[in-house]
Amino acid sequence: MSAAPPAWGVQYTLSLPSEDAARAAAAELSGMGHRLTAVRVHDHFRFVPSSFWYGKPSMDPELEGWWQVFSLAVYSGYERMALEPFFRSERIRVAHVARAHAGFQQGYSEGHAATLEGVFPRDGLVHEQAGADVALPSPLPKDPVRPPAGPPWKCIEVGEPTAVVQAVVAVAERMYGSAEDAPDAVGWLLDEEFAFGEPYGSTGEFLGDLADAVAHQGTCTDTTVEAVPFLMELICDDSVAPGSRLVLLGDLLRLAASGPAVEVSLADRITALGGGWEEPAAEYLTRRAIGSELPRLLSRWENESDAVRFALAALTALCGSRDQRALSRLAALPTPAGSSRADVVSLVAALLSDDREGLVTALDGLASWSPRVAEKAASPNVDLQSLGLAILPGLVLEDVASGTVAEPDLP
C-alpha cells in the first residue's frame, strides 16, 4: 500500500492599514482552519536588534505604519496537483478577507507543511491550532472543461539554431555595424566573444536569451525601448525563419501588455492605498514604440500565415489602435463557434472596437473555462479593459503554439 502524500502547506501574507484590521483578518483566517496566524507591524524585523534587517531602510516605504498578517494553512490527504483547483478558490477567498478589512493579499508561498511550520516566525503569534488542517470538500473541485480548440494552424518552422543566429546577427550588423553602436540589448550579438562562443543547441534557447537581453525577466527598461526597432526589423526580415519571427512577435505581445499586467496584479494594493494607477514610463514608452512600428507589420498582412495574422491583430489591440482593417481581417481567420479560439477572437475584437459590452461578454466566456482568467477577474478592483489586455498575450500564444514546429535539439 502506497504511503499517504505529505501534508501541504500554504503561507498567506496580508497587508492591513491598522493593527485592529490585521487582528480582525487574522481571526477570520483562523476561523477558516489555519494552523498558525501572526500579526506584526510592517517590516517588523527592522525594529528587532538581533535581526539582519535591523535599522535598514524599508523595502516598501508605501506601507510604513501598516500591519501584516502571516497565516499558515495545512491541507492533507492529496497530492499537490490534485489540490490546485481548491487552492485557487482559497487564494480568492483569502484575498476577499484582506479586501474586507481595507487591505490586500500581498502574496503566498507553498511547501511541505512540516517544513513551513518549522520555519514559521512566531513573533506576534495570535492564533495557534496545533495539528489543525483546513477542511477539504469531497469530492475536490476540478478545473472546468475547456472548449475544443480551433483548427490547427499551418505548421511554421522555427529554423535550425545556427541559421537563425546567423540571420539575427546579419540584421544587427546591417542596422548598427558594431557592438559599440548597438543598444545594450543587441550589442552582445556583435561581440567577438559571442561570435566564437559555443553554438546553441536549440533555436528556442537562443531566442530565450535574446528576449531576456531585451527585457530581463520580462521587465521593461530604457534598454527595452531602444531594442524595439531591432525586434521589428527581425520580424520583417524574411531571412529569419517564419516560426522564429512568430516567437519574436510573441515577445512584442508580452512587452506591450506588461503595463496592464502590472496594473491587474496590483489592483487590490492600489485601491487599498487610495491611489490611482500610473503606468511606469518604461512600459508606456515600450508600447508606444511598438505602436509606432505597427503599420509596418500590418502592411505585411497578406503575405503572413494565419497564425501570424492572429498575433498581429492581438498586437494591434494591445497598442490601443482602433484599426478597422485589423478588425475586419480578424473575422476571416478560422474561428469555429464554440471553440476556445472563438472566445479569444471575441476579446481581440472587443478591444479593437472599444466595445465595453463585448469586452464583458468575452471575459465572462474566457473565465468560464480558464481558471487563470477567473482568478484574475475575481477582484472587484480590477479594471476590465486592463484585464483583457493583460491576459491576451498568454491566450494568443497558447493558441498559436500548436502551429510552431521546433527543430530537434542537436546531440
Coordinates of C-alpha atoms in Angstrom, one line a residue:
M1 CA 0.0 0.0 0.0
S2 CA 1.4 3.4 -1.0
A3 CA 2.2 5.9 1.7
A4 CA -0.1 8.9 2.0
P5 CA 1.2 12.1 0.4
P6 CA 2.8 14.5 2.8
A7 CA 0.6 17.3 4.1
W8 CA 1.0 20.5 2.0
G9 CA 1.2 24.0 3.5
V10 CA 0.4 27.4 2.2
Q11 CA 1.5 30.6 4.0
Y12 CA -0.5 33.6 3.1
T13 CA 0.7 37.2 3.7
L14 CA -1.9 40.0 4.0
S15 CA -1.2 43.8 4.5
L16 CA -3.7 45.8 6.5
P17 CA -3.8 49.5 7.4
S18 CA -4.0 49.1 11.2
E19 CA -3.4 46.6 14.0
D20 CA -7.1 46.3 14.6
A21 CA -7.8 45.5 10.9
A22 CA -4.9 42.9 11.0
R23 CA -6.2 41.2 14.1
A24 CA -9.7 41.0 12.7
A25 CA -8.4 39.5 9.4
A26 CA -6.2 37.0 11.4
A27 CA -9.3 35.9 13.4
E28 CA -11.1 35.2 10.1
L29 CA -8.2 33.1 8.8
S30 CA -8.0 31.2 12.0
G31 CA -11.7 30.5 11.7
M32 CA -11.1 29.1 8.3
G33 CA -8.9 26.4 9.9
H34 CA -5.4 28.0 9.5
R35 CA -2.9 26.4 11.9
L36 CA -0.7 29.4 12.8
T37 CA -1.6 33.1 12.4
A38 CA 0.7 36.0 13.4
V39 CA 0.2 39.8 13.3
R40 CA 3.2 42.1 13.1
V41 CA 3.8 45.7 12.2
H42 CA 5.0 46.0 8.6
D43 CA 8.8 45.4 8.4
H44 CA 8.8 44.1 11.9
F45 CA 12.3 42.8 11.8
R46 CA 13.7 46.3 11.1
F47 CA 13.0 47.0 14.7
V48 CA 14.5 43.8 16.2
P49 CA 18.1 44.4 17.2
S50 CA 19.2 40.8 16.6
S51 CA 17.8 40.8 13.0
F52 CA 19.8 41.3 9.9
W53 CA 17.2 43.9 8.8
Y54 CA 17.6 46.0 12.0
G55 CA 17.8 49.7 11.2
K56 CA 17.8 49.1 7.4
P57 CA 15.5 51.3 5.2
S58 CA 12.2 49.8 4.3
M59 CA 11.9 47.8 1.1
D60 CA 8.4 49.1 0.7
P61 CA 8.1 52.6 2.2
E62 CA 4.5 53.0 0.9
L63 CA 3.4 50.6 3.7
E64 CA 5.1 52.5 6.5
G65 CA 2.7 52.2 9.5
W66 CA 0.7 49.3 8.0
W67 CA 0.4 45.8 9.6
Q68 CA 0.9 42.4 8.2
V69 CA -0.8 39.0 8.8
F70 CA 1.1 35.8 8.2
S71 CA -1.1 32.7 8.3
L72 CA -0.2 29.1 7.7
A73 CA -2.9 26.7 6.3
V74 CA -2.3 23.0 6.1
Y75 CA -4.0 20.6 3.7
S76 CA -3.7 16.8 4.0
G77 CA -4.7 13.7 2.1
Y78 CA -3.9 14.6 -1.5
E79 CA -1.1 15.2 -3.9
R80 CA -0.3 18.8 -4.6
M81 CA -1.6 18.9 -8.2
A82 CA -5.0 17.5 -7.2
L83 CA -5.4 20.4 -4.8
E84 CA -4.8 23.2 -7.4
P85 CA -8.4 24.0 -8.2
F86 CA -9.2 24.2 -4.5
F87 CA -6.1 26.3 -3.8
R88 CA -7.2 28.7 -6.4
S89 CA -10.5 29.2 -4.6
E90 CA -8.7 29.6 -1.3
R91 CA -6.5 32.3 -2.8
I92 CA -9.6 34.1 -3.9
R93 CA -11.2 33.7 -0.5
V94 CA -8.1 35.0 1.4
A95 CA -7.9 38.0 -0.9
H96 CA -11.5 38.7 -0.2
V97 CA -10.8 38.7 3.6
A98 CA -8.0 41.2 3.0
R99 CA -10.2 43.5 1.0
A100 CA -13.0 43.3 3.5
H101 CA -10.6 44.8 6.1
A102 CA -9.4 47.6 3.7
G103 CA -6.2 45.7 2.9
F104 CA -4.8 43.4 0.2
Q105 CA -3.2 39.9 -0.1
Q106 CA 0.5 40.6 -0.6
G107 CA 1.5 37.1 -1.6
Y108 CA 1.7 33.4 -0.6
S109 CA 4.3 30.6 -0.6
E110 CA 3.9 26.9 -0.6
G111 CA 5.8 23.8 0.6
H112 CA 5.6 20.7 2.7
A113 CA 3.6 21.6 5.8
A114 CA 6.2 20.3 8.2
T115 CA 8.9 22.5 6.7
L116 CA 6.8 25.6 6.6
E117 CA 5.6 25.1 10.2
G118 CA 9.1 24.6 11.4
V119 CA 10.4 27.9 10.0
F120 CA 7.3 30.0 10.7
P121 CA 8.4 33.0 12.8
R122 CA 6.2 33.1 15.9
D123 CA 6.7 36.8 16.6
G124 CA 3.3 38.3 17.1
L125 CA 1.5 34.9 17.1
V126 CA -2.2 35.5 17.9
H127 CA -3.8 32.2 16.9
E128 CA -2.4 28.6 17.1
Q129 CA -4.4 25.5 16.4
A130 CA -2.0 22.6 16.8
G131 CA -2.4 19.9 14.2
A132 CA -5.3 21.7 12.5
D133 CA -6.0 21.1 8.8
V134 CA -8.2 23.1 6.6
A135 CA -11.4 21.1 5.8
L136 CA -11.4 19.9 2.2
P137 CA -14.6 19.4 0.2
S138 CA -15.4 15.9 -1.0
P139 CA -15.0 15.5 -3.9
L140 CA -12.3 18.1 -4.5
P141 CA -13.3 20.6 -7.1
K142 CA -11.9 20.2 -10.6
D143 CA -11.0 22.7 -13.3
P144 CA -13.8 23.5 -15.8
V145 CA -13.9 21.6 -19.1
R146 CA -12.1 23.6 -21.8
P147 CA -13.9 24.1 -25.1
P148 CA -12.4 22.4 -28.2
A149 CA -9.5 24.3 -29.7
G150 CA -9.8 25.9 -33.1
P151 CA -8.5 24.1 -36.2
P152 CA -4.7 23.7 -36.2
W153 CA -2.7 26.5 -37.7
K154 CA -0.4 25.7 -40.6
C155 CA 2.9 24.5 -39.2
I156 CA 5.7 27.1 -39.1
E157 CA 9.3 26.0 -38.9
V158 CA 11.5 27.9 -36.4
G159 CA 14.7 27.0 -38.3
E160 CA 18.0 25.5 -37.3
P161 CA 19.7 27.3 -34.4
T162 CA 22.9 28.1 -36.4
A163 CA 20.9 29.6 -39.3
V164 CA 18.7 31.6 -37.1
V165 CA 21.6 33.0 -35.1
Q166 CA 23.4 34.0 -38.4
A167 CA 20.3 35.7 -39.7
V168 CA 19.8 37.7 -36.5
V169 CA 23.4 38.7 -36.4
A170 CA 23.2 39.8 -40.0
V171 CA 20.3 42.1 -39.2
A172 CA 22.2 43.5 -36.2
E173 CA 25.3 44.2 -38.4
R174 CA 23.1 45.9 -41.1
M175 CA 21.4 48.1 -38.5
Y176 CA 24.3 49.0 -36.2
G177 CA 27.6 48.0 -37.8
S178 CA 29.3 47.2 -34.5
A179 CA 28.6 46.4 -30.8
E180 CA 29.7 50.0 -29.9
D181 CA 26.8 51.5 -31.9
A182 CA 24.1 49.0 -30.9
P183 CA 21.7 49.2 -28.0
D184 CA 22.7 47.3 -24.9
A185 CA 20.2 44.5 -25.7
V186 CA 21.8 43.9 -29.1
G187 CA 25.5 44.6 -28.6
W188 CA 26.3 41.1 -27.3
L189 CA 25.3 39.7 -30.7
L190 CA 28.1 41.7 -32.3
D191 CA 30.7 40.9 -29.7
E192 CA 33.7 38.7 -30.6
E193 CA 33.2 36.5 -27.5
F194 CA 29.7 35.7 -28.8
A195 CA 30.9 35.0 -32.3
F196 CA 33.4 32.5 -31.1
G197 CA 31.4 31.0 -28.3
E198 CA 29.7 27.6 -28.1
P199 CA 26.9 27.1 -30.7
Y200 CA 23.3 27.0 -29.4
G201 CA 21.7 23.6 -29.1
S202 CA 18.3 24.8 -29.9
T203 CA 16.6 27.9 -31.5
G204 CA 14.4 28.3 -28.5
E205 CA 17.4 28.7 -26.2
F206 CA 18.8 31.4 -28.4
L207 CA 15.5 33.3 -28.8
G208 CA 15.1 33.0 -25.0
D209 CA 18.5 34.6 -24.4
L210 CA 17.5 37.4 -26.9
A211 CA 14.2 38.0 -25.1
D212 CA 16.0 38.2 -21.7
A213 CA 18.5 40.7 -23.1
V214 CA 15.7 42.9 -24.3
A215 CA 13.6 42.7 -21.1
H216 CA 15.3 40.8 -18.2
Q217 CA 12.7 38.6 -16.6
G218 CA 10.1 40.4 -18.7
T219 CA 10.7 43.8 -17.1
C220 CA 10.7 46.8 -19.4
T221 CA 13.6 49.3 -19.1
D222 CA 15.1 52.1 -21.3
T223 CA 17.0 49.3 -23.0
T224 CA 13.8 47.6 -24.0
V225 CA 12.5 50.8 -25.6
E226 CA 15.8 51.1 -27.6
A227 CA 15.6 47.5 -28.8
V228 CA 12.0 47.7 -30.2
P229 CA 13.2 48.8 -33.7
F230 CA 15.6 45.9 -33.8
L231 CA 12.8 43.4 -32.9
M232 CA 10.6 44.9 -35.6
E233 CA 13.4 44.6 -38.2
L234 CA 13.8 40.9 -37.3
I235 CA 10.1 40.2 -37.6
C236 CA 10.0 41.9 -41.0
D237 CA 13.2 40.2 -42.3
D238 CA 12.4 37.1 -44.4
S239 CA 15.9 35.6 -43.8
V240 CA 14.7 34.9 -40.2
A241 CA 12.7 31.6 -40.1
P242 CA 8.9 32.2 -40.1
G243 CA 8.5 30.4 -36.8
S244 CA 11.2 32.4 -35.2
R245 CA 9.6 35.6 -36.4
L246 CA 6.3 34.4 -34.7
V247 CA 8.2 33.8 -31.5
L248 CA 9.6 37.4 -31.7
L249 CA 6.1 38.7 -32.3
G250 CA 5.1 36.9 -29.1
D251 CA 7.8 38.8 -27.3
L252 CA 6.3 42.1 -28.5
L253 CA 2.9 40.9 -27.4
R254 CA 4.2 40.3 -23.8
L255 CA 6.1 43.6 -23.8
A256 CA 3.0 45.6 -25.0
A257 CA 0.9 44.0 -22.2
S258 CA 3.5 44.5 -19.4
G259 CA 1.9 47.7 -18.1
P260 CA -1.7 46.4 -17.9
A261 CA -0.4 43.1 -16.4
V262 CA 1.3 45.0 -13.5
E263 CA -1.8 47.1 -13.0
V264 CA -4.0 43.9 -12.7
S265 CA -1.6 42.2 -10.3
L266 CA -1.5 45.3 -8.1
A267 CA -5.2 46.3 -8.3
D268 CA -6.1 45.5 -4.7
R269 CA -3.0 47.2 -3.4
I270 CA -3.6 50.3 -5.4
T271 CA -7.2 50.5 -4.1
A272 CA -6.2 49.9 -0.5
L273 CA -3.6 52.6 -0.6
G274 CA -6.1 55.0 -2.1
G275 CA -4.1 56.0 -5.1
G276 CA -4.7 55.9 -8.8
W277 CA -2.7 53.8 -11.3
E278 CA 0.2 55.4 -13.2
E279 CA 1.8 53.2 -15.7
P280 CA 5.7 53.1 -15.4
A281 CA 7.4 55.1 -18.0
A282 CA 9.4 52.2 -19.5
E283 CA 6.2 50.1 -20.0
Y284 CA 4.4 53.1 -21.6
L285 CA 7.3 54.0 -23.9
T286 CA 7.8 50.4 -24.9
R287 CA 4.2 50.0 -26.0
R288 CA 4.3 53.4 -27.8
A289 CA 7.5 52.4 -29.6
I290 CA 5.8 49.1 -30.7
G291 CA 2.7 51.1 -31.8
S292 CA 4.8 53.5 -33.9
E293 CA 6.2 50.5 -35.9
L294 CA 2.9 48.7 -36.1
P295 CA 1.9 50.0 -39.6
R296 CA 5.0 48.3 -41.0
L297 CA 3.9 45.0 -39.6
L298 CA 0.3 45.3 -40.8
S299 CA 1.5 46.2 -44.3
R300 CA 2.7 42.6 -44.5
W301 CA -0.7 41.1 -43.6
E302 CA -1.4 39.5 -47.0
N303 CA 2.0 37.7 -47.0
E304 CA 1.7 36.2 -43.5
S305 CA 0.3 33.0 -42.2
D306 CA -3.0 32.9 -40.4
A307 CA -1.2 32.3 -37.1
V308 CA 0.9 35.5 -37.6
R309 CA -2.2 37.4 -38.6
F310 CA -3.9 36.3 -35.4
A311 CA -0.9 37.6 -33.3
L312 CA -0.8 40.8 -35.3
A313 CA -4.5 41.6 -34.6
A314 CA -3.8 41.0 -30.9
L315 CA -0.8 43.3 -31.0
T316 CA -2.8 46.0 -32.7
A317 CA -5.4 45.7 -29.9
L318 CA -2.7 45.9 -27.2
C319 CA -1.2 49.1 -28.7
G320 CA -4.6 50.8 -28.4
S321 CA -5.2 51.0 -32.1
R322 CA -8.8 51.0 -33.4
D323 CA -7.7 49.7 -36.7
Q324 CA -10.9 48.7 -38.6
R325 CA -8.9 46.8 -41.2
A326 CA -7.4 44.6 -38.5
L327 CA -11.0 44.1 -37.1
S328 CA -12.4 43.0 -40.5
R329 CA -9.4 40.8 -41.2
L330 CA -9.8 39.1 -37.9
A331 CA -13.2 37.9 -38.9
A332 CA -11.6 36.0 -41.8
L333 CA -9.4 33.8 -39.6
P334 CA -10.5 30.1 -38.9
T335 CA -12.6 30.5 -35.8
P336 CA -15.4 27.9 -35.3
A337 CA -18.2 28.9 -32.9
G338 CA -17.9 27.2 -29.5
S339 CA -14.1 26.9 -29.7
S340 CA -11.7 28.4 -27.2
R341 CA -10.2 30.4 -30.1
A342 CA -13.6 32.0 -30.6
D343 CA -13.6 33.4 -27.1
V344 CA -10.1 34.8 -27.7
V345 CA -11.1 36.3 -31.0
S346 CA -14.1 37.9 -29.3
L347 CA -11.7 39.5 -26.8
V348 CA -9.5 40.9 -29.5
A349 CA -12.5 42.2 -31.4
A350 CA -13.9 43.9 -28.4
L351 CA -10.6 45.6 -27.7
L352 CA -10.1 46.6 -31.3
S353 CA -13.6 48.2 -31.4
D354 CA -13.6 49.6 -27.9
D355 CA -16.8 47.6 -27.2
R356 CA -17.4 47.6 -23.5
E357 CA -20.4 45.2 -23.6
G358 CA -18.5 42.9 -25.9
L359 CA -15.5 43.0 -23.6
V360 CA -17.6 41.9 -20.6
T361 CA -19.1 39.0 -22.7
A362 CA -15.7 37.9 -23.9
L363 CA -14.2 38.0 -20.4
D364 CA -17.1 36.0 -19.0
G365 CA -16.7 33.4 -21.7
L366 CA -13.0 33.1 -21.0
A367 CA -13.4 32.9 -17.3
S368 CA -15.9 30.1 -17.7
W369 CA -13.1 27.7 -18.8
S370 CA -9.8 29.4 -18.0
P371 CA -9.1 29.3 -14.2
R372 CA -6.2 31.8 -14.7
V373 CA -8.6 34.4 -16.1
A374 CA -11.2 33.6 -13.5
E375 CA -8.8 34.2 -10.6
K376 CA -7.6 37.5 -12.1
A377 CA -11.1 38.6 -12.6
A378 CA -12.2 37.8 -9.1
S379 CA -11.2 41.1 -7.6
P380 CA -13.8 43.9 -8.0
N381 CA -10.8 46.4 -8.1
V382 CA -9.5 45.0 -11.5
D383 CA -10.2 47.3 -14.4
L384 CA -11.8 45.1 -17.2
Q385 CA -10.0 46.8 -20.0
S386 CA -6.7 46.3 -18.3
L387 CA -7.6 42.7 -17.5
G388 CA -8.4 42.0 -21.2
L389 CA -5.0 43.4 -22.3
A390 CA -3.1 41.6 -19.5
I391 CA -4.4 38.1 -20.4
L392 CA -4.4 38.5 -24.1
P393 CA -0.7 37.5 -24.9
G394 CA -0.9 34.3 -23.0
L395 CA -4.2 33.2 -24.6
V396 CA -2.9 34.0 -28.1
L397 CA 0.5 32.4 -27.7
E398 CA -1.1 29.3 -26.2
D399 CA -3.3 29.0 -29.3
V400 CA -0.6 29.7 -31.9
A401 CA 2.0 27.4 -30.2
S402 CA 0.2 24.4 -31.8
G403 CA 1.4 25.6 -35.2
T404 CA 5.0 26.2 -34.4
V405 CA 7.3 23.3 -35.1
A406 CA 10.6 23.3 -33.1
E407 CA 13.7 21.8 -34.6
P408 CA 15.2 18.7 -32.8
D409 CA 17.9 19.5 -30.3
L410 CA 21.4 18.9 -31.5
P411 CA 23.2 16.0 -29.9

